[in-house]
Every structure is written in structure tokens, then in C-alpha cells.
């Protein structure tokens, strides 16, 4: 509980909706009716943004009849994308009240409140019925979770037989030296729980899930941030971006992240698991 409280505080940054509204106006969008594209710079809070979201989801078969649970949903960007692109129904859950409240407001503005439910709570104690989800997604959440076994056990509980768990997380690389901090998910090592892929595989196996895909995304991440840095150097920081979620240390966090990846201390990895049965 103490860890979860620390994590929630880390992601709480004051009047988040007000900052997003101001940024939307600066970008020439109407905050009351922003549209999906106007929000993409801020509501896909993980390496590669919407590019990475699509890269993972494109490997799955997602239909309008499916119920999807998005772990660590943040502002609900992935949930909105799942509804907008696939027509699925989505339930998202996150520890941070400001994220959930802001996400609900954005869903209302986009007319998606009837297809998306955002819940305040822990991914280690999911408030969903057993075998109620066809798909569980998770983008850059496991780094804040120490108990990977409980995480996977909860996922396995809510998945229907044959359902999939698709995740994109930052994991330990081959280098053994310490990571540089702060990083986007943590100011210090105490709230960072970056583990190697073996830890995820073992937790999945213990929960009764089988791995069907794994892909190292180190080169994708380095290319993505190189493009981001070139764009910022040429045109400046965009009004709507993930810097709105990271306090005044945003630049340092991103540069430490890239340095950690370059030095092999960590790497973003995709994994897809499936629950047995038909």
C-alpha cells in the first residue's frame, strides 16, 4: 500500500485537466471537442506513443464484441483508441486519482463514456469478475509493481479461457550497472521495479499463462526518441505532450531514459501471453 501511495503521488501534478486544456488551445484545438488526434501527444504515456500502441495491438485480433481491461490506464488514451479503432468495450484502472478524473472528463467530451469505464484502484486487486475479459493490455506499468506474481495472477483470474494478455513494459537489459534516475515512472530506485523478461515469464507460467510472442523494442525506442529530439530542436516543444505529466524534471527524465536504454541497462519489451482453454 505504501508503494502504491508513493506511485500515485509521483504521477500527481496539480491541475492536470487545466494544463491539458491550455495546451489544446495553444495547439489550436477546442478543449470542449478536442478530437482523438489532438490528444494523442499526451494520452499515450509510454515509449513510442501511438506508434507503439498500434505496434502491439496490430498483433491481436480485436473485435467490437470484446471486453478489454487496460491496466494502469492513465488518462485513458489506450482505452479511447481501443474503442475508436476497434469498437471494443473497455474498462481501465489506475492508482492516480488525477489521471482517472481527467480521463473520465475527456471520455465525456468525446462521447465515449458509455463504452469506457475508468476505475480508481490497484492492478493487484482488480475489481472485475473472474473470466470477464477477452483481452488485458498494459503499457509501461510493471516498472512500478514489485509483486509481478500477484499482477499476473490477477490478470489470469479476469481473463476468459483463450484470452490474451498483451503488454509493453520497460525491462532490465544485459548491463549490470545501476540505472540513472529520475526516469518517467520514478524519481528514485525505491519506487522503480524494473525486472528482466525472465521475471515476467516465470510469473506468467505460475499464473497459468503461456507466452506466444516476445519482441525487444530497444532499437524502436532509440529511433523514436531521436526523431522526437530532432523535432524539438527544429520546432520547439509541442504544446500537447507527455511533458505535461512529468513536472519540471520532464527533460531530465527522458534523457536518463534514453541513456539507460543506450547503455543496455534497460530495454522496452513487448510480450503477449494467452490463457489456456477454449
C-alpha atoms as a printed R data frame, in Angstrom:
    type eleno elety resid chain resno       x       y       z
1   ATOM     1    CA   UNK     A     1   0.000   0.000   0.000
2   ATOM     2    CA   UNK     A     2   2.836   2.416   0.831
3   ATOM     3    CA   UNK     A     3   4.422   1.770  -2.569
4   ATOM     4    CA   UNK     A     4   1.132   2.397  -4.352
5   ATOM     5    CA   UNK     A     5   0.636   5.652  -2.455
6   ATOM     6    CA   UNK     A     6   4.144   6.767  -3.439
7   ATOM     7    CA   UNK     A     7   3.481   5.874  -7.083
8   ATOM     8    CA   UNK     A     8   0.196   7.798  -7.117
9   ATOM     9    CA   UNK     A     9   1.934  10.853  -5.645
10  ATOM    10    CA   UNK     A    10   4.633  10.622  -8.298
11  ATOM    11    CA   UNK     A    11   2.046  10.920 -11.078
12  ATOM    12    CA   UNK     A    12   0.007  13.686  -9.400
13  ATOM    13    CA   UNK     A    13   0.901  17.059 -10.909
14  ATOM    14    CA   UNK     A    14  -1.774  19.571  -9.895
15  ATOM    15    CA   UNK     A    15  -4.465  20.846 -12.247
16  ATOM    16    CA   UNK     A    16  -3.846  18.317 -14.984
17  ATOM    17    CA   UNK     A    17  -7.055  18.903 -16.930
18  ATOM    18    CA   UNK     A    18  -6.484  22.648 -16.821
19  ATOM    19    CA   UNK     A    19  -2.964  22.244 -18.234
20  ATOM    20    CA   UNK     A    20  -4.211  19.952 -20.980
21  ATOM    21    CA   UNK     A    21  -6.968  22.426 -21.880
22  ATOM    22    CA   UNK     A    22  -4.463  25.277 -22.063
23  ATOM    23    CA   UNK     A    23  -2.153  23.187 -24.240
24  ATOM    24    CA   UNK     A    24  -5.021  22.243 -26.560
25  ATOM    25    CA   UNK     A    25  -5.941  25.900 -27.010
26  ATOM    26    CA   UNK     A    26  -2.306  26.739 -27.744
27  ATOM    27    CA   UNK     A    27  -2.310  23.982 -30.379
28  ATOM    28    CA   UNK     A    28  -5.456  25.425 -31.980
29  ATOM    29    CA   UNK     A    29  -7.891  22.772 -30.721
30  ATOM    30    CA   UNK     A    30 -11.159  23.304 -28.859
31  ATOM    31    CA   UNK     A    31 -10.820  21.686 -25.400
32  ATOM    32    CA   UNK     A    32 -14.574  21.036 -25.279
33  ATOM    33    CA   UNK     A    33 -14.424  18.992 -28.509
34  ATOM    34    CA   UNK     A    34 -10.746  18.131 -28.918
35  ATOM    35    CA   UNK     A    35 -10.991  15.099 -31.192
36  ATOM    36    CA   UNK     A    36  -8.850  11.981 -30.896
37  ATOM    37    CA   UNK     A    37  -5.808  13.203 -32.793
38  ATOM    38    CA   UNK     A    38  -5.438  16.377 -30.730
39  ATOM    39    CA   UNK     A    39  -4.995  14.334 -27.552
40  ATOM    40    CA   UNK     A    40  -2.547  11.742 -28.820
41  ATOM    41    CA   UNK     A    41   0.519  13.691 -27.761
42  ATOM    42    CA   UNK     A    42  -0.435  13.425 -24.100
43  ATOM    43    CA   UNK     A    43  -2.698  10.419 -23.608
44  ATOM    44    CA   UNK     A    44  -0.341   7.635 -24.790
45  ATOM    45    CA   UNK     A    45   2.123   7.900 -21.882
46  ATOM    46    CA   UNK     A    46   4.662   5.284 -22.934
47  ATOM    47    CA   UNK     A    47   7.660   4.864 -25.236
48  ATOM    48    CA   UNK     A    48   6.665   5.459 -28.845
49  ATOM    49    CA   UNK     A    49   3.201   6.821 -28.099
50  ATOM    50    CA   UNK     A    50   0.540   5.795 -30.590
51  ATOM    51    CA   UNK     A    51   3.151   4.108 -32.799
52  ATOM    52    CA   UNK     A    52   3.923   1.659 -30.013
53  ATOM    53    CA   UNK     A    53   0.261   1.188 -29.154
54  ATOM    54    CA   UNK     A    54  -0.548   0.158 -32.709
55  ATOM    55    CA   UNK     A    55   2.579  -1.984 -32.989
56  ATOM    56    CA   UNK     A    56   1.373  -4.151 -30.107
57  ATOM    57    CA   UNK     A    57  -2.349  -4.145 -30.885
58  ATOM    58    CA   UNK     A    58  -1.800  -4.948 -34.573
59  ATOM    59    CA   UNK     A    59  -0.630  -8.399 -33.497
60  ATOM    60    CA   UNK     A    60  -4.002  -9.183 -31.920
61  ATOM    61    CA   UNK     A    61  -7.475  -9.874 -33.221
62  ATOM    62    CA   UNK     A    62  -9.735  -7.307 -31.549
63  ATOM    63    CA   UNK     A    63 -13.445  -7.124 -32.326
64  ATOM    64    CA   UNK     A    64 -16.359  -4.932 -31.185
65  ATOM    65    CA   UNK     A    65 -17.749  -7.820 -29.144
66  ATOM    66    CA   UNK     A    66 -14.696  -7.978 -26.903
67  ATOM    67    CA   UNK     A    67 -14.312  -6.717 -23.352
68  ATOM    68    CA   UNK     A    68 -10.835  -5.266 -22.784
69  ATOM    69    CA   UNK     A    69  -9.244  -4.364 -19.449
70  ATOM    70    CA   UNK     A    70  -6.415  -1.803 -19.600
71  ATOM    71    CA   UNK     A    71  -4.101  -1.889 -16.592
72  ATOM    72    CA   UNK     A    72  -2.575   1.379 -15.429
73  ATOM    73    CA   UNK     A    73  -4.827   3.210 -17.865
74  ATOM    74    CA   UNK     A    74  -3.544   6.704 -17.058
75  ATOM    75    CA   UNK     A    75  -5.660   9.287 -18.873
76  ATOM    76    CA   UNK     A    76  -7.464   6.557 -20.798
77  ATOM    77    CA   UNK     A    77  -5.685   7.119 -24.095
78  ATOM    78    CA   UNK     A    78  -5.269   3.445 -24.910
79  ATOM    79    CA   UNK     A    79  -8.869   2.788 -23.851
80  ATOM    80    CA   UNK     A    80 -10.135   5.506 -26.192
81  ATOM    81    CA   UNK     A    81  -8.001   4.122 -29.009
82  ATOM    82    CA   UNK     A    82  -9.421   0.635 -28.484
83  ATOM    83    CA   UNK     A    83 -12.939   1.988 -28.754
84  ATOM    84    CA   UNK     A    84 -12.273   4.361 -31.637
85  ATOM    85    CA   UNK     A    85 -10.309   1.882 -33.771
86  ATOM    86    CA   UNK     A    86 -11.876  -1.464 -32.860
87  ATOM    87    CA   UNK     A    87 -15.238  -0.668 -31.272
88  ATOM    88    CA   UNK     A    88 -14.426  -2.760 -28.191
89  ATOM    89    CA   UNK     A    89 -15.766  -2.061 -24.717
90  ATOM    90    CA   UNK     A    90 -13.025  -1.119 -22.248
91  ATOM    91    CA   UNK     A    91 -12.510  -0.924 -18.521
92  ATOM    92    CA   UNK     A    92  -9.386   0.856 -17.349
93  ATOM    93    CA   UNK     A    93  -7.901   1.015 -13.872
94  ATOM    94    CA   UNK     A    94  -5.270   3.325 -12.390
95  ATOM    95    CA   UNK     A    95  -3.910   4.311  -8.965
96  ATOM    96    CA   UNK     A    96  -3.752   8.050  -9.628
97  ATOM    97    CA   UNK     A    97  -6.977   9.986  -8.931
98  ATOM    98    CA   UNK     A    98  -5.965  12.895 -11.191
99  ATOM    99    CA   UNK     A    99  -5.454  10.526 -14.129
100 ATOM   100    CA   UNK     A   100  -8.796   8.788 -13.648
101 ATOM   101    CA   UNK     A   101 -10.732  12.027 -13.119
102 ATOM   102    CA   UNK     A   102  -9.114  13.677 -16.133
103 ATOM   103    CA   UNK     A   103  -9.656  10.579 -18.264
104 ATOM   104    CA   UNK     A   104 -13.345  10.477 -17.376
105 ATOM   105    CA   UNK     A   105 -13.735  14.124 -18.341
106 ATOM   106    CA   UNK     A   106 -12.032  13.535 -21.689
107 ATOM   107    CA   UNK     A   107 -14.236  10.491 -22.347
108 ATOM   108    CA   UNK     A   108 -17.322  12.609 -21.745
109 ATOM   109    CA   UNK     A   109 -16.109  15.260 -24.181
110 ATOM   110    CA   UNK     A   110 -15.510  12.641 -26.854
111 ATOM   111    CA   UNK     A   111 -18.848  10.912 -26.271
112 ATOM   112    CA   UNK     A   112 -17.255   7.652 -25.110
113 ATOM   113    CA   UNK     A   113 -18.491   7.412 -21.535
114 ATOM   114    CA   UNK     A   114 -20.899   4.621 -22.486
115 ATOM   115    CA   UNK     A   115 -18.072   2.440 -23.880
116 ATOM   116    CA   UNK     A   116 -15.293   3.158 -21.372
117 ATOM   117    CA   UNK     A   117 -15.296   2.816 -17.597
118 ATOM   118    CA   UNK     A   118 -12.243   4.141 -15.765
119 ATOM   119    CA   UNK     A   119 -11.828   2.822 -12.223
120 ATOM   120    CA   UNK     A   120  -9.637   4.113  -9.422
121 ATOM   121    CA   UNK     A   121  -7.786   1.183  -7.904
122 ATOM   122    CA   UNK     A   122  -4.895  -1.246  -7.937
123 ATOM   123    CA   UNK     A   123  -3.963  -3.719 -10.655
124 ATOM   124    CA   UNK     A   124  -3.025  -6.064  -7.789
125 ATOM   125    CA   UNK     A   125  -6.648  -6.205  -6.659
126 ATOM   126    CA   UNK     A   126  -8.740  -5.931  -9.815
127 ATOM   127    CA   UNK     A   127 -12.431  -5.145  -9.188
128 ATOM   128    CA   UNK     A   128 -13.556  -7.325 -12.097
129 ATOM   129    CA   UNK     A   129 -15.293 -10.683 -12.175
130 ATOM   130    CA   UNK     A   130 -13.469 -13.904 -12.882
131 ATOM   131    CA   UNK     A   131 -13.249 -14.742 -16.599
132 ATOM   132    CA   UNK     A   132 -14.844 -11.441 -17.607
133 ATOM   133    CA   UNK     A   133 -12.228 -10.078 -20.056
134 ATOM   134    CA   UNK     A   134 -11.264 -11.215 -23.549
135 ATOM   135    CA   UNK     A   135  -8.086  -9.137 -23.559
136 ATOM   136    CA   UNK     A   136  -5.940  -7.395 -20.938
137 ATOM   137    CA   UNK     A   137  -3.482  -4.700 -22.027
138 ATOM   138    CA   UNK     A   138  -0.700  -2.981 -20.110
139 ATOM   139    CA   UNK     A   139   1.610  -0.230 -21.345
140 ATOM   140    CA   UNK     A   140   4.579   0.772 -19.158
141 ATOM   141    CA   UNK     A   141   3.069  -0.141 -15.793
142 ATOM   142    CA   UNK     A   142   5.083  -3.084 -14.487
143 ATOM   143    CA   UNK     A   143   8.043  -0.832 -13.630
144 ATOM   144    CA   UNK     A   144   6.027   0.462 -10.653
145 ATOM   145    CA   UNK     A   145   4.901  -3.006  -9.492
146 ATOM   146    CA   UNK     A   146   7.105  -5.036  -7.165
147 ATOM   147    CA   UNK     A   147   4.823  -8.083  -6.961
148 ATOM   148    CA   UNK     A   148   4.812  -9.387 -10.528
149 ATOM   149    CA   UNK     A   149   3.412 -12.754  -9.386
150 ATOM   150    CA   UNK     A   150   0.284 -11.145  -7.965
151 ATOM   151    CA   UNK     A   151  -0.066  -8.970 -11.071
152 ATOM   152    CA   UNK     A   152  -0.098 -11.996 -13.370
153 ATOM   153    CA   UNK     A   153  -2.373 -13.951 -11.039
154 ATOM   154    CA   UNK     A   154  -4.920 -11.133 -11.175
155 ATOM   155    CA   UNK     A   155  -4.697 -10.993 -14.956
156 ATOM   156    CA   UNK     A   156  -5.192 -14.742 -15.231
157 ATOM   157    CA   UNK     A   157  -8.206 -14.561 -12.921
158 ATOM   158    CA   UNK     A   158 -10.095 -11.970 -15.004
159 ATOM   159    CA   UNK     A   159  -9.189 -13.437 -18.407
160 ATOM   160    CA   UNK     A   160 -11.579 -15.800 -20.118
161 ATOM   161    CA   UNK     A   161 -10.129 -19.109 -21.383
162 ATOM   162    CA   UNK     A   162  -8.320 -18.340 -24.622
163 ATOM   163    CA   UNK     A   163  -7.973 -14.670 -23.706
164 ATOM   164    CA   UNK     A   164  -4.727 -12.722 -24.182
165 ATOM   165    CA   UNK     A   165  -2.558 -10.502 -22.015
166 ATOM   166    CA   UNK     A   166  -0.588  -8.042 -24.179
167 ATOM   167    CA   UNK     A   167   1.988  -5.819 -22.518
168 ATOM   168    CA   UNK     A   168   4.698  -3.326 -23.413
169 ATOM   169    CA   UNK     A   169   6.999  -2.668 -20.464
170 ATOM   170    CA   UNK     A   170  10.451  -1.351 -19.721
171 ATOM   171    CA   UNK     A   171  12.609  -4.263 -18.533
172 ATOM   172    CA   UNK     A   172  16.170  -4.802 -17.395
173 ATOM   173    CA   UNK     A   173  18.824  -5.038 -20.086
174 ATOM   174    CA   UNK     A   174  22.056  -7.022 -20.047
175 ATOM   175    CA   UNK     A   175  24.159  -4.325 -18.372
176 ATOM   176    CA   UNK     A   176  24.526  -4.773 -14.624
177 ATOM   177    CA   UNK     A   177  25.316  -1.180 -13.631
178 ATOM   178    CA   UNK     A   178  22.707   0.919 -11.882
179 ATOM   179    CA   UNK     A   179  20.132   2.888 -13.839
180 ATOM   180    CA   UNK     A   180  20.239   6.671 -13.902
181 ATOM   181    CA   UNK     A   181  17.365   8.477 -12.143
182 ATOM   182    CA   UNK     A   182  14.937  10.206 -12.347
183 ATOM   183    CA   UNK     A   183  13.014   8.408 -15.104
184 ATOM   184    CA   UNK     A   184   9.414   8.958 -16.232
185 ATOM   185    CA   UNK     A   185   7.949   6.412 -13.793
186 ATOM   186    CA   UNK     A   186  10.131   7.147 -10.772
187 ATOM   187    CA   UNK     A   187  12.253   9.819  -9.139
188 ATOM   188    CA   UNK     A   188  14.376   7.239  -7.283
189 ATOM   189    CA   UNK     A   189  15.104   3.489  -7.150
190 ATOM   190    CA   UNK     A   190  12.699   2.917  -4.251
191 ATOM   191    CA   UNK     A   191   9.629   3.211  -6.491
192 ATOM   192    CA   UNK     A   192  11.169   1.576  -9.551
193 ATOM   193    CA   UNK     A   193  10.808  -2.168 -10.029
194 ATOM   194    CA   UNK     A   194  12.292  -2.823 -13.453
195 ATOM   195    CA   UNK     A   195  12.825  -6.571 -13.878
196 ATOM   196    CA   UNK     A   196  14.228  -8.766 -16.620
197 ATOM   197    CA   UNK     A   197  11.979 -10.642 -19.079
198 ATOM   198    CA   UNK     A   198  12.591 -13.909 -17.204
199 ATOM   199    CA   UNK     A   199  10.753 -12.473 -14.202
200 ATOM   200    CA   UNK     A   200   7.715 -11.829 -16.374
201 ATOM   201    CA   UNK     A   201   7.883 -15.282 -17.945
202 ATOM   202    CA   UNK     A   202   8.101 -17.007 -14.578
203 ATOM   203    CA   UNK     A   203   5.179 -15.016 -13.191
204 ATOM   204    CA   UNK     A   204   3.110 -15.798 -16.277
205 ATOM   205    CA   UNK     A   205   3.906 -19.533 -16.053
206 ATOM   206    CA   UNK     A   206   2.952 -19.604 -12.362
207 ATOM   207    CA   UNK     A   207  -0.369 -17.950 -13.208
208 ATOM   208    CA   UNK     A   208  -1.151 -20.458 -15.950
209 ATOM   209    CA   UNK     A   209  -0.416 -18.193 -18.915
210 ATOM   210    CA   UNK     A   210   1.617 -19.240 -21.946
211 ATOM   211    CA   UNK     A   211   3.867 -16.829 -23.848
212 ATOM   212    CA   UNK     A   212   3.055 -16.607 -27.546
213 ATOM   213    CA   UNK     A   213   5.173 -13.605 -28.576
214 ATOM   214    CA   UNK     A   214   8.119 -11.556 -27.337
215 ATOM   215    CA   UNK     A   215   9.857  -8.680 -29.086
216 ATOM   216    CA   UNK     A   216  12.728  -6.459 -27.940
217 ATOM   217    CA   UNK     A   217  11.918  -2.839 -28.839
218 ATOM   218    CA   UNK     A   218  15.236  -1.204 -27.933
219 ATOM   219    CA   UNK     A   219  16.036  -0.009 -31.455
220 ATOM   220    CA   UNK     A   220  12.492   1.241 -31.953
221 ATOM   221    CA   UNK     A   221  12.764   3.276 -28.740
222 ATOM   222    CA   UNK     A   222  16.101   4.837 -29.658
223 ATOM   223    CA   UNK     A   223  14.874   5.714 -33.147
224 ATOM   224    CA   UNK     A   224  11.651   7.167 -31.764
225 ATOM   225    CA   UNK     A   225  13.366   9.458 -29.280
226 ATOM   226    CA   UNK     A   226  15.975  10.515 -31.855
227 ATOM   227    CA   UNK     A   227  13.088  11.685 -34.040
228 ATOM   228    CA   UNK     A   228  11.457  13.431 -31.077
229 ATOM   229    CA   UNK     A   229  14.665  15.266 -30.182
230 ATOM   230    CA   UNK     A   230  15.196  16.378 -33.796
231 ATOM   231    CA   UNK     A   231  11.643  17.700 -33.958
232 ATOM   232    CA   UNK     A   232  12.040  19.616 -30.697
233 ATOM   233    CA   UNK     A   233  15.361  21.083 -31.835
234 ATOM   234    CA   UNK     A   234  13.820  22.235 -35.116
235 ATOM   235    CA   UNK     A   235  10.380  23.384 -33.945
236 ATOM   236    CA   UNK     A   236  10.448  23.534 -30.152
237 ATOM   237    CA   UNK     A   237   8.421  21.594 -27.614
238 ATOM   238    CA   UNK     A   238   4.872  20.845 -28.811
239 ATOM   239    CA   UNK     A   239   2.083  22.287 -26.639
240 ATOM   240    CA   UNK     A   240   0.424  18.896 -26.146
241 ATOM   241    CA   UNK     A   241   2.896  16.255 -24.998
242 ATOM   242    CA   UNK     A   242   3.836  13.883 -22.214
243 ATOM   243    CA   UNK     A   243   5.890  16.623 -20.584
244 ATOM   244    CA   UNK     A   244   2.541  17.798 -19.175
245 ATOM   245    CA   UNK     A   245   2.565  14.670 -16.988
246 ATOM   246    CA   UNK     A   246   6.127  14.807 -15.661
247 ATOM   247    CA   UNK     A   247   6.632  18.002 -13.670
248 ATOM   248    CA   UNK     A   248   9.628  20.258 -14.252
249 ATOM   249    CA   UNK     A   249  12.012  17.270 -14.499
250 ATOM   250    CA   UNK     A   250  10.499  16.004 -17.759
251 ATOM   251    CA   UNK     A   251  13.575  16.714 -19.904
252 ATOM   252    CA   UNK     A   252  15.957  15.059 -17.413
253 ATOM   253    CA   UNK     A   253  13.701  12.004 -17.101
254 ATOM   254    CA   UNK     A   254  13.551  11.439 -20.846
255 ATOM   255    CA   UNK     A   255  17.296  11.920 -21.302
256 ATOM   256    CA   UNK     A   256  18.028   9.461 -18.467
257 ATOM   257    CA   UNK     A   257  15.605   7.006 -20.015
258 ATOM   258    CA   UNK     A   258  17.382   7.174 -23.371
259 ATOM   259    CA   UNK     A   259  20.807   6.906 -21.732
260 ATOM   260    CA   UNK     A   260  19.699   3.833 -19.779
261 ATOM   261    CA   UNK     A   261  18.498   2.174 -22.984
262 ATOM   262    CA   UNK     A   262  21.648   3.126 -24.908
263 ATOM   263    CA   UNK     A   263  23.853   1.675 -22.155
264 ATOM   264    CA   UNK     A   264  21.891  -1.585 -22.060
265 ATOM   265    CA   UNK     A   265  20.644  -1.063 -18.510
266 ATOM   266    CA   UNK     A   266  17.073  -1.451 -19.694
267 ATOM   267    CA   UNK     A   267  15.022  -2.028 -22.819
268 ATOM   268    CA   UNK     A   268  11.332  -1.814 -23.708
269 ATOM   269    CA   UNK     A   269   9.894  -5.244 -24.487
270 ATOM   270    CA   UNK     A   270   6.586  -6.471 -25.901
271 ATOM   271    CA   UNK     A   271   5.087  -9.705 -24.618
272 ATOM   272    CA   UNK     A   272   1.824 -11.465 -25.401
273 ATOM   273    CA   UNK     A   273   0.528 -14.286 -23.227
274 ATOM   274    CA   UNK     A   274  -2.558 -16.438 -23.555
275 ATOM   275    CA   UNK     A   275  -4.729 -18.234 -21.044
276 ATOM   276    CA   UNK     A   276  -5.311 -21.893 -21.813
277 ATOM   277    CA   UNK     A   277  -8.698 -23.317 -22.754
278 ATOM   278    CA   UNK     A   278 -11.228 -22.719 -25.466
